[in-house]
Coordinates of C-alpha atoms in Angstrom, one line a residue:
Chain A
M1139 CA -0.5 -0.5 0.0
C1140 CA 2.8 2.7 -0.3
L1141 CA 3.5 2.3 -3.3
A1142 CA 2.5 5.3 -5.5
I1143 CA 0.2 5.7 -8.0
P1144 CA 1.1 7.7 -11.6
G1145 CA -1.1 10.2 -12.3
Q1146 CA -1.4 13.0 -15.1
V1147 CA -3.0 16.4 -13.9
V1148 CA -6.1 17.3 -16.4
A1149 CA -7.8 20.2 -14.6
L1150 CA -7.1 23.0 -11.8
M1151 CA -9.8 24.2 -9.9
P1152 CA -10.3 28.1 -8.8
E1153 CA -12.6 27.7 -7.1
Q1154 CA -11.6 24.5 -5.4
P1155 CA -7.8 25.3 -4.7
L1156 CA -6.9 22.0 -2.4
L1157 CA -8.3 19.6 -5.7
A1158 CA -6.6 18.9 -8.9
K1159 CA -8.3 16.3 -11.8
V1160 CA -5.9 13.5 -12.9
D1161 CA -6.2 11.3 -14.8
V1162 CA -4.6 7.3 -14.1
G1163 CA -4.6 5.0 -17.0
G1164 CA -8.0 7.0 -18.1
V1165 CA -9.9 7.0 -14.7
R1166 CA -10.1 11.1 -14.3
R1167 CA -10.9 11.3 -10.5
N1168 CA -10.5 14.6 -7.9
V1169 CA -7.0 14.2 -5.4
N1170 CA -6.1 16.5 -2.7
I1171 CA -2.6 18.7 -3.3
G1172 CA -2.4 19.9 0.1
L1173 CA 0.7 18.1 0.6
L1174 CA 2.1 19.9 -2.4
E1175 CA 3.6 23.2 -2.2
D1176 CA 1.4 26.4 -3.6
G1177 CA 1.9 26.0 -6.9
E1178 CA 3.8 23.4 -7.1
V1179 CA 1.9 21.4 -9.8
T1180 CA 0.1 22.9 -12.8
V1181 CA -1.5 21.1 -16.6
G1182 CA 0.2 18.4 -17.7
D1183 CA 2.6 17.8 -14.5
W1184 CA 2.6 14.1 -13.4
V1185 CA 2.2 13.8 -9.4
L1186 CA 2.9 10.4 -7.8
I1187 CA -0.8 9.7 -5.7
H1188 CA -1.0 7.6 -2.8
V1189 CA -4.1 6.9 -0.8
G1190 CA -6.5 10.1 -2.8
F1191 CA -3.2 12.7 -3.0
A1192 CA -0.5 13.6 -4.2
L1193 CA 2.6 13.3 -2.6
S1194 CA 4.9 14.7 -5.1
R1195 CA 5.5 16.2 -8.3
V1196 CA 7.4 13.7 -11.3
S1197 CA 9.1 14.0 -14.4
E1198 CA 6.7 12.1 -17.1
T1199 CA 9.4 9.6 -18.0
E1200 CA 9.5 8.9 -13.6
A1201 CA 6.2 8.2 -13.4
R1202 CA 6.3 6.4 -16.9
D1203 CA 8.7 3.7 -15.6
Q1204 CA 6.2 3.9 -12.6
L1205 CA 2.9 2.6 -14.2
R1206 CA 5.4 -0.1 -15.9
M1207 CA 6.8 -1.1 -12.1
L1208 CA 3.1 -1.2 -11.7
R1209 CA 2.0 -3.0 -14.0
A1210 CA 4.9 -5.5 -13.4
M1211 CA 4.3 -6.3 -10.4
G1212 CA 0.7 -6.9 -11.1
E1213 CA -0.4 -3.8 -9.2
D1214 CA -2.2 -1.9 -12.1
A1215 CA -5.6 -2.9 -12.1
L1216 CA -5.6 -2.1 -8.0
A1217 CA -3.9 1.0 -8.7
I1218 CA -6.6 1.7 -11.4
E1219 CA -9.7 0.2 -9.3
E1220 CA -8.5 2.5 -5.8
V1221 CA -8.1 5.6 -8.1
R1222 CA -11.9 4.7 -9.4
G1223 CA -12.8 4.7 -5.4
Y1224 CA -12.1 7.8 -4.0
T1225 CA -15.5 9.6 -3.9
F1226 CA -14.8 12.7 -1.7
A1227 CA -14.4 14.7 -4.4
A1228 CA -17.0 12.2 -6.6
E1229 CA -19.9 14.8 -7.2
A1230 CA -16.4 17.3 -9.1
A1231 CA -14.6 14.3 -11.0
E1232 CA -15.6 14.0 -14.9
R1233 CA -17.8 11.1 -15.9
R1234 CA -16.6 8.4 -18.1
Chain B
M1390 CA 22.8 -16.9 -13.9
T1391 CA 19.0 -16.6 -14.3
M1392 CA 16.9 -13.7 -15.6
R1393 CA 13.3 -15.3 -15.0
Y1394 CA 11.2 -11.9 -14.1
V1395 CA 13.6 -9.4 -15.6
D1396 CA 13.7 -10.1 -18.5
E1397 CA 10.1 -9.0 -19.6
F1398 CA 10.7 -5.8 -17.4
R1399 CA 13.4 -3.5 -19.3
D1400 CA 16.4 -4.2 -21.1
P1401 CA 17.8 -6.2 -19.9
A1402 CA 22.1 -5.3 -19.9
P1403 CA 22.1 -2.3 -17.4
I1404 CA 20.5 -5.1 -15.0
A1405 CA 23.5 -8.1 -15.8
G1406 CA 26.3 -5.3 -16.1
V1407 CA 25.6 -3.8 -12.2
A1408 CA 25.0 -7.9 -10.9
A1409 CA 28.5 -8.2 -12.3
E1410 CA 29.4 -5.3 -10.5
I1411 CA 28.0 -6.8 -7.3
R1412 CA 29.9 -10.0 -8.4
R1413 CA 33.2 -7.7 -8.5
T1414 CA 33.0 -5.8 -4.7
V1415 CA 32.2 -8.0 -2.6
D1416 CA 34.6 -10.3 -1.0
P1417 CA 34.1 -13.9 -1.0
A1418 CA 35.1 -15.0 1.8
R1419 CA 32.2 -13.1 3.8
Q1420 CA 29.3 -13.1 4.5
Y1421 CA 26.6 -9.9 3.9
R1422 CA 23.3 -9.2 5.4
I1423 CA 21.1 -6.4 4.4
M1424 CA 18.4 -5.5 5.5
E1425 CA 15.5 -4.0 2.9
V1426 CA 13.4 -1.8 5.4
C1427 CA 10.6 -1.0 3.0
G1428 CA 7.9 -3.8 2.2
G1429 CA 7.6 -2.5 -2.0
H1430 CA 11.2 -3.5 -1.8
T1431 CA 10.6 -6.8 -0.6
H1432 CA 7.4 -6.9 -3.2
A1433 CA 9.4 -5.9 -6.0
I1434 CA 12.5 -8.2 -5.0
Y1435 CA 10.6 -11.5 -5.6
R1436 CA 8.2 -10.6 -7.9
F1437 CA 12.0 -9.4 -9.9
G1438 CA 13.8 -12.7 -8.7
L1439 CA 16.8 -10.0 -7.5
R1440 CA 17.7 -13.0 -5.6
D1441 CA 19.0 -14.9 -8.5
L1442 CA 21.3 -11.6 -9.7
L1443 CA 22.9 -12.1 -6.3
P1444 CA 26.3 -14.1 -5.2
D1445 CA 25.3 -16.7 -2.4
N1446 CA 27.0 -14.9 -0.2
V1447 CA 25.2 -11.3 -0.1
E1448 CA 21.5 -12.0 1.7
L1449 CA 19.0 -10.0 1.6
V1450 CA 17.2 -9.6 5.3
H1451 CA 13.3 -8.5 5.3
G1452 CA 13.0 -5.2 7.5
P1453 CA 9.2 -4.2 9.1
G1454 CA 8.0 -2.1 6.8
C1455 CA 5.0 -3.6 6.1
P1456 CA 2.0 -1.6 7.8
V1457 CA -0.3 -4.6 8.2
C1458 CA 2.4 -6.6 9.2
V1459 CA 3.5 -5.1 12.2
L1460 CA 0.6 -3.6 13.9
P1461 CA -0.5 -6.2 17.0
T1462 CA -3.1 -8.2 17.3
G1463 CA -4.7 -5.7 20.3
R1464 CA -4.7 -2.9 18.1
V1465 CA -6.9 -4.2 15.6
D1466 CA -9.2 -5.4 18.4
D1467 CA -9.0 -2.3 19.7
G1468 CA -10.4 -1.1 16.4
L1469 CA -12.8 -4.1 16.2
A1470 CA -14.0 -3.5 19.9
I1471 CA -14.7 0.6 18.1
A1472 CA -16.8 -1.1 15.7
A1473 CA -18.5 -2.3 18.5
E1474 CA -20.1 0.7 19.8
P1475 CA -24.1 2.2 19.5
D1476 CA -24.0 3.9 15.5
V1477 CA -20.3 3.4 14.4
V1478 CA -18.9 3.4 11.0
L1479 CA -15.8 1.9 11.0
T1480 CA -13.6 2.5 8.1
C1481 CA -9.9 1.1 7.0
F1482 CA -8.2 0.3 4.1
G1483 CA -8.5 -2.8 2.2
D1484 CA -5.2 -4.5 3.5
M1485 CA -6.7 -4.1 6.5
M1486 CA -10.1 -6.0 6.0
R1487 CA -8.4 -8.5 5.9
V1488 CA -5.6 -9.2 9.1
P1489 CA -6.9 -11.7 11.5
G1490 CA -7.6 -9.6 15.3
T1491 CA -8.7 -12.1 18.2
K1492 CA -12.3 -12.6 17.0
G1493 CA -11.1 -12.3 13.4
T1494 CA -11.1 -10.1 10.9
P1495 CA -12.8 -7.1 10.0
L1496 CA -14.3 -8.7 6.6
E1497 CA -16.0 -11.2 8.7
L1498 CA -16.9 -9.0 11.7
K1499 CA -18.5 -7.2 9.2
A1500 CA -20.5 -10.3 7.3
R1501 CA -21.4 -11.1 10.9
G1502 CA -23.0 -7.1 10.8
A1503 CA -20.9 -4.8 11.7
D1504 CA -20.8 -2.2 10.2
I1505 CA -17.1 -2.4 8.4
R1506 CA -16.3 -0.7 5.4
M1507 CA -13.0 -0.3 3.3
V1508 CA -12.0 3.3 2.0
Y1509 CA -9.3 4.0 -0.5
S1510 CA -8.8 7.4 1.1
P1511 CA -9.4 9.2 4.8
L1512 CA -11.0 11.7 3.1
D1513 CA -13.6 9.6 1.9
A1514 CA -14.2 8.5 5.7
L1515 CA -14.7 11.9 6.4
K1516 CA -16.9 12.0 3.9
L1517 CA -19.1 9.5 4.9
A1518 CA -19.1 11.3 8.2
Q1519 CA -20.5 14.8 6.7
E1520 CA -22.6 12.0 4.5
N1521 CA -23.8 10.5 7.4
P1522 CA -24.6 12.8 10.6
D1523 CA -25.7 10.5 12.7
R1524 CA -23.6 7.8 12.8
R1525 CA -19.8 8.2 13.9
V1526 CA -17.7 7.3 11.4
C1527 CA -14.0 6.4 12.6
F1528 CA -10.9 6.0 10.2
F1529 CA -8.5 3.0 11.4
A1530 CA -5.4 5.1 10.5
I1531 CA -2.3 2.3 9.4
G1532 CA 1.2 3.3 7.8
F1533 CA 4.0 4.6 8.3
E1534 CA 5.1 8.4 6.8
T1535 CA 4.2 7.8 3.4
T1536 CA -0.2 7.3 4.5
A1537 CA 1.0 9.6 7.8
P1538 CA 0.5 13.1 6.5
S1539 CA -3.2 12.3 4.2
T1540 CA -4.4 11.7 8.2
A1541 CA -3.0 14.6 9.5
L1542 CA -4.8 16.4 6.0
T1543 CA -7.8 15.1 6.9
L1544 CA -7.9 15.4 10.7
L1545 CA -7.5 19.7 9.5
R1546 CA -10.1 19.5 6.9
A1547 CA -12.5 18.2 9.0
R1548 CA -11.6 20.4 12.4
D1549 CA -12.1 23.1 9.6
L1550 CA -15.2 22.0 8.6
G1551 CA -16.3 21.4 12.2
V1552 CA -16.6 17.5 11.3
R1553 CA -17.9 16.7 14.7
N1554 CA -19.3 12.7 13.9
F1555 CA -15.5 11.5 13.0
S1556 CA -12.6 10.0 14.7
V1557 CA -9.3 8.5 13.6
F1558 CA -7.9 5.2 15.9
S1559 CA -4.2 5.9 14.4
N1560 CA -2.2 3.6 14.5
H1561 CA 0.6 5.5 12.1
V1562 CA 4.0 4.7 13.1
T1563 CA 7.4 6.1 11.9
I1564 CA 10.0 4.0 10.8
V1565 CA 13.5 5.4 12.2
P1566 CA 12.8 4.2 15.7
A1567 CA 12.0 0.3 14.5
I1568 CA 15.4 0.7 12.3
R1569 CA 16.9 1.1 16.0
A1570 CA 15.5 -1.3 17.5
I1571 CA 17.0 -3.5 14.9
L1572 CA 20.1 -2.3 15.3
D1573 CA 19.6 -2.7 19.1
S1574 CA 18.7 -5.9 19.5
P1575 CA 21.1 -8.8 19.8
D1576 CA 19.7 -11.5 17.5
M1577 CA 20.2 -8.5 14.8
R1578 CA 23.4 -8.9 12.3
L1579 CA 23.4 -6.4 9.7
D1580 CA 25.6 -4.7 7.7
G1581 CA 23.4 -2.2 5.9
F1582 CA 19.9 -1.3 4.5
I1583 CA 17.8 -0.4 2.0
G1584 CA 16.2 2.6 3.0
P1585 CA 12.9 2.9 1.8
G1586 CA 11.1 4.5 -1.2
H1587 CA 8.7 6.6 -1.1
V1588 CA 8.6 6.8 2.9
S1589 CA 10.9 8.6 1.7
T1590 CA 9.8 11.0 -0.1
I1591 CA 8.2 12.4 2.4
T1592 CA 10.7 12.6 5.5
G1593 CA 13.6 13.0 3.2
C1594 CA 17.4 11.0 3.7
R1595 CA 18.8 13.1 7.0
P1596 CA 16.5 11.2 8.9
Y1597 CA 18.8 7.9 8.4
E1598 CA 21.8 9.5 9.1
F1599 CA 22.3 7.9 12.8
I1600 CA 22.3 5.1 11.0
A1601 CA 25.5 5.1 9.1
R1602 CA 27.6 7.9 11.9
H1603 CA 26.3 5.9 15.4
Y1604 CA 26.4 2.3 13.7
G1605 CA 28.6 2.3 11.2
K1606 CA 26.5 1.0 9.0
P1607 CA 25.6 2.0 5.0
V1608 CA 21.9 3.1 3.3
A1609 CA 21.5 3.5 0.3
V1610 CA 17.6 4.9 -0.4
A1611 CA 16.0 3.3 -3.1
G1612 CA 14.2 2.7 -6.0
F1613 CA 11.6 -0.3 -6.8
E1614 CA 13.0 -1.2 -10.4
P1615 CA 15.1 -4.2 -10.4
L1616 CA 18.0 -1.6 -11.0
D1617 CA 16.8 0.7 -8.7
L1618 CA 17.5 -1.8 -5.8
L1619 CA 20.9 -3.8 -7.5
E1620 CA 22.0 -0.2 -7.4
G1621 CA 21.6 0.9 -3.6
I1622 CA 22.6 -3.1 -3.0
L1623 CA 25.6 -2.1 -4.9
M1624 CA 26.3 1.5 -3.5
V1625 CA 26.3 -0.5 0.0
L1626 CA 28.5 -3.3 -0.5
R1627 CA 30.8 -0.1 -1.9
Q1628 CA 30.4 1.1 1.3
I1629 CA 31.4 -1.4 3.0
R1630 CA 34.5 -2.8 0.8
D1631 CA 35.6 1.2 1.3
G1632 CA 35.0 1.0 5.1
E1633 CA 32.8 3.3 5.1
A1634 CA 29.0 4.5 6.0
Q1635 CA 27.2 6.9 4.9
V1636 CA 23.5 7.7 3.3
E1637 CA 23.2 7.8 -0.2
N1638 CA 20.7 8.3 -2.3
Q1639 CA 20.0 6.3 -5.2
Y1640 CA 15.8 7.5 -5.7
R1641 CA 17.8 11.4 -6.2
R1642 CA 14.8 11.3 -9.2
I1643 CA 11.8 10.8 -6.8
V1644 CA 13.8 11.8 -2.9
P1645 CA 14.3 15.4 -2.4
W1646 CA 17.1 14.9 0.4
D1647 CA 15.2 17.5 3.1
G1648 CA 12.4 15.2 2.2
N1649 CA 7.9 17.0 1.6
P1650 CA 9.0 20.3 3.8
A1651 CA 4.5 20.5 3.4
A1652 CA 3.9 16.6 4.6
L1653 CA 6.4 16.9 7.1
R1654 CA 4.5 20.0 8.6
A1655 CA 1.1 18.5 8.6
L1656 CA 2.7 15.7 11.1
A1657 CA 3.7 18.3 13.2
T1658 CA 0.7 20.8 13.2
V1659 CA -1.7 17.0 14.0
F1660 CA 0.6 14.7 15.5
E1661 CA 2.9 13.7 18.9
L1662 CA 5.2 10.8 19.5
R1663 CA 3.4 8.0 21.7
P1664 CA 6.1 7.7 24.2
Y1665 CA 5.9 4.2 23.2
F1666 CA 4.1 1.7 21.2
E1667 CA 3.5 -1.9 20.7
W1668 CA 5.1 -3.7 16.9
R1669 CA 4.3 -6.8 16.5
G1670 CA 7.7 -9.2 16.5
L1671 CA 9.8 -5.9 18.0
G1672 CA 7.7 -5.1 21.1
F1673 CA 7.3 -3.0 22.3
I1674 CA 9.3 0.5 20.4
S1675 CA 9.9 4.3 22.1
Q1676 CA 8.9 7.2 20.6
S1677 CA 7.7 5.2 17.5
A1678 CA 3.9 5.7 16.8
L1679 CA 1.9 9.1 16.2
K1680 CA -1.0 9.9 18.7
L1681 CA -3.2 12.6 18.1
K1682 CA -2.5 16.5 20.3
A1683 CA -4.3 17.0 22.7
A1684 CA -5.9 20.3 20.0
F1685 CA -7.2 17.6 18.1
A1686 CA -8.8 15.2 21.1
E1687 CA -12.3 15.6 20.2
W1688 CA -10.6 13.7 16.8
D1689 CA -9.2 11.0 18.5
A1690 CA -10.8 7.8 18.7
E1691 CA -9.1 7.0 22.2
V1692 CA -10.6 9.6 23.8
A1693 CA -13.4 9.5 22.1
F1694 CA -14.0 5.3 23.0
A1695 CA -13.5 3.3 25.1
V1696 CA -10.8 1.8 23.9
P1697 CA -10.1 -2.0 25.4
G1698 CA -5.5 -2.2 25.2
V1699 CA -5.5 -5.1 25.6
R1700 CA -2.0 -6.4 24.9
V1701 CA -2.9 -10.2 22.7
T1702 CA -0.1 -12.4 21.9
D1703 CA 0.0 -13.7 18.7
P1704 CA -1.2 -17.6 18.2
R1705 CA 1.9 -20.1 19.7
A1706 CA 2.2 -21.5 16.2
A1707 CA 2.1 -18.7 13.7
Q1708 CA 6.3 -16.8 13.8
C1709 CA 5.6 -14.0 12.0
G1710 CA 7.7 -12.0 14.6
E1711 CA 10.7 -13.9 13.8
V1712 CA 9.7 -13.4 10.0
L1713 CA 9.6 -9.7 10.5
K1714 CA 12.6 -9.4 12.7
G1715 CA 14.7 -11.4 9.6
V1716 CA 15.8 -14.6 11.9
L1717 CA 13.7 -17.0 10.5
K1718 CA 12.4 -17.0 6.5
P1719 CA 8.5 -17.1 5.3
P1720 CA 9.4 -21.0 4.8
Q1721 CA 10.7 -21.8 7.4
C1722 CA 7.6 -21.2 10.0
K1723 CA 5.4 -23.7 10.9
L1724 CA 2.2 -22.9 9.5
F1725 CA 3.5 -21.4 5.6
G1726 CA 1.6 -22.2 2.5
K1727 CA -0.3 -24.4 5.2
E1728 CA -3.0 -23.0 7.9
C1729 CA -1.6 -19.7 7.1
N1730 CA -1.8 -19.0 3.4
P1731 CA -3.6 -16.0 1.3
E1732 CA -6.7 -17.1 1.6
H1733 CA -6.7 -17.6 5.0
P1734 CA -3.9 -15.6 6.5
V1735 CA -3.3 -16.8 10.1
G1736 CA -0.6 -14.3 10.8
A1737 CA -0.5 -10.3 8.7
L1738 CA 2.5 -11.4 7.1
M1739 CA 0.5 -13.0 4.9
V1740 CA -2.5 -10.6 4.1
S1741 CA 0.0 -7.8 2.6
S1742 CA 1.4 -8.0 -1.2
E1743 CA 3.9 -6.8 1.1
G1744 CA 4.4 -9.2 3.9
A1745 CA 7.4 -10.9 3.1
C1746 CA 4.9 -13.9 3.8
A1747 CA 2.7 -13.1 0.4
A1748 CA 5.2 -12.3 -1.7
Y1749 CA 7.4 -15.2 -1.2
Y1750 CA 4.2 -17.0 -1.4
R1751 CA 3.4 -15.8 -4.8
Y1752 CA 6.6 -15.5 -6.2
A1753 CA 9.3 -18.0 -4.1
A1754 CA 7.2 -20.8 -3.0
H1755 CA 8.0 -23.9 -5.1
A1756 CA 11.7 -22.2 -4.1
A1757 CA 11.3 -23.0 -1.0
E1758 CA 12.7 -26.5 -0.6
T1759 CA 16.3 -25.1 -1.5
V1760 CA 16.1 -22.7 1.9
T1761 CA 17.8 -24.7 4.7
A1762 CA 16.7 -24.4 7.8

């Protein structure tokens, strides 16, 4: 459960500054960005996600490596299931 | 040399190169015992068959970095006692649902009528509290420094929103006191450490400096890919060869030397160290776990509920403690693969994919016959 999930920031929400919409393997959910410094993250950036929070900003290369590693460890489906399961900002999340 | 799983993963040439460098670095006349602290590393080591790439005299010892594994049965029982209180909804992560307490796992108690629900984020537990104002929603919090800041921010949010029917049963632990306890343990002979990856994104590398300075043991913080882990092992072996002891950061692309300042601030705002906390296998370790500060007492499950706090010993036949300390390998436990398996875990190390027993069962059980007791 300590393996972080990489996602790409697709939208920031000025009215909800603690949230960012991320895309993880095609699943889009809002995550909390309160553990990043103010202004650290912008649309297009990649972040590592853990239990609903962005832990750190990473390069695209690193994010793709991490995703491939989750796949190799058989944890990618679980990771996407986790992100899909975040309900705390569901009303604001994009429907797929 | 077999490259069982590595081939499918990425270009094997650099991996073979580091493996060859490791063979050149070791002294064949001595033994090396290196502990990988993090359960994610344990999982990766088995998954990628990395032991096959290491010389026989380099032994990897699995550390305590698996949150559900180190949680003692008494704390599981405490959480389940909270679930039995009137109007309570107990929430926890998926791994936690299958950890056995004295009267069963959270999943089994749920089947018997307790309102226990799995969540993927502590924020989901908070939302559940907002949606159910007539219920008392408690989050059974587990995890190391990777997870604790998320609980901290959730509590700050609960305070800001004034959500009074939400509480946290904190079982957050910190990795450094556990490493110190292992270093002080008379039956542990370790030559170096692979430091955890994602925990260190929060803590940075500084907290490990005492290992090098006071215990004279090398540390390399490493990532989770086969090449990362092999490079980390090589860093430790080179330091041993050169008579050095320092903290190196193999995972610089993710781990800042000083950690994540926003996360460390959140931890310091919400939590304080407990005087002591029980760890499965390691016993009571001073200042090794986090409790809510008095300012957050309103959201502290240990204040809101009468938590029994009874110490419970593990089933005698299960040898989780010995495996957690690295004294026994998983298949050397009497229950391994028999009474205790991933479908019916007797001990917590068989529950999580980060637990040494589950990882061993999944990937390396075929090699069990070659392990000598």
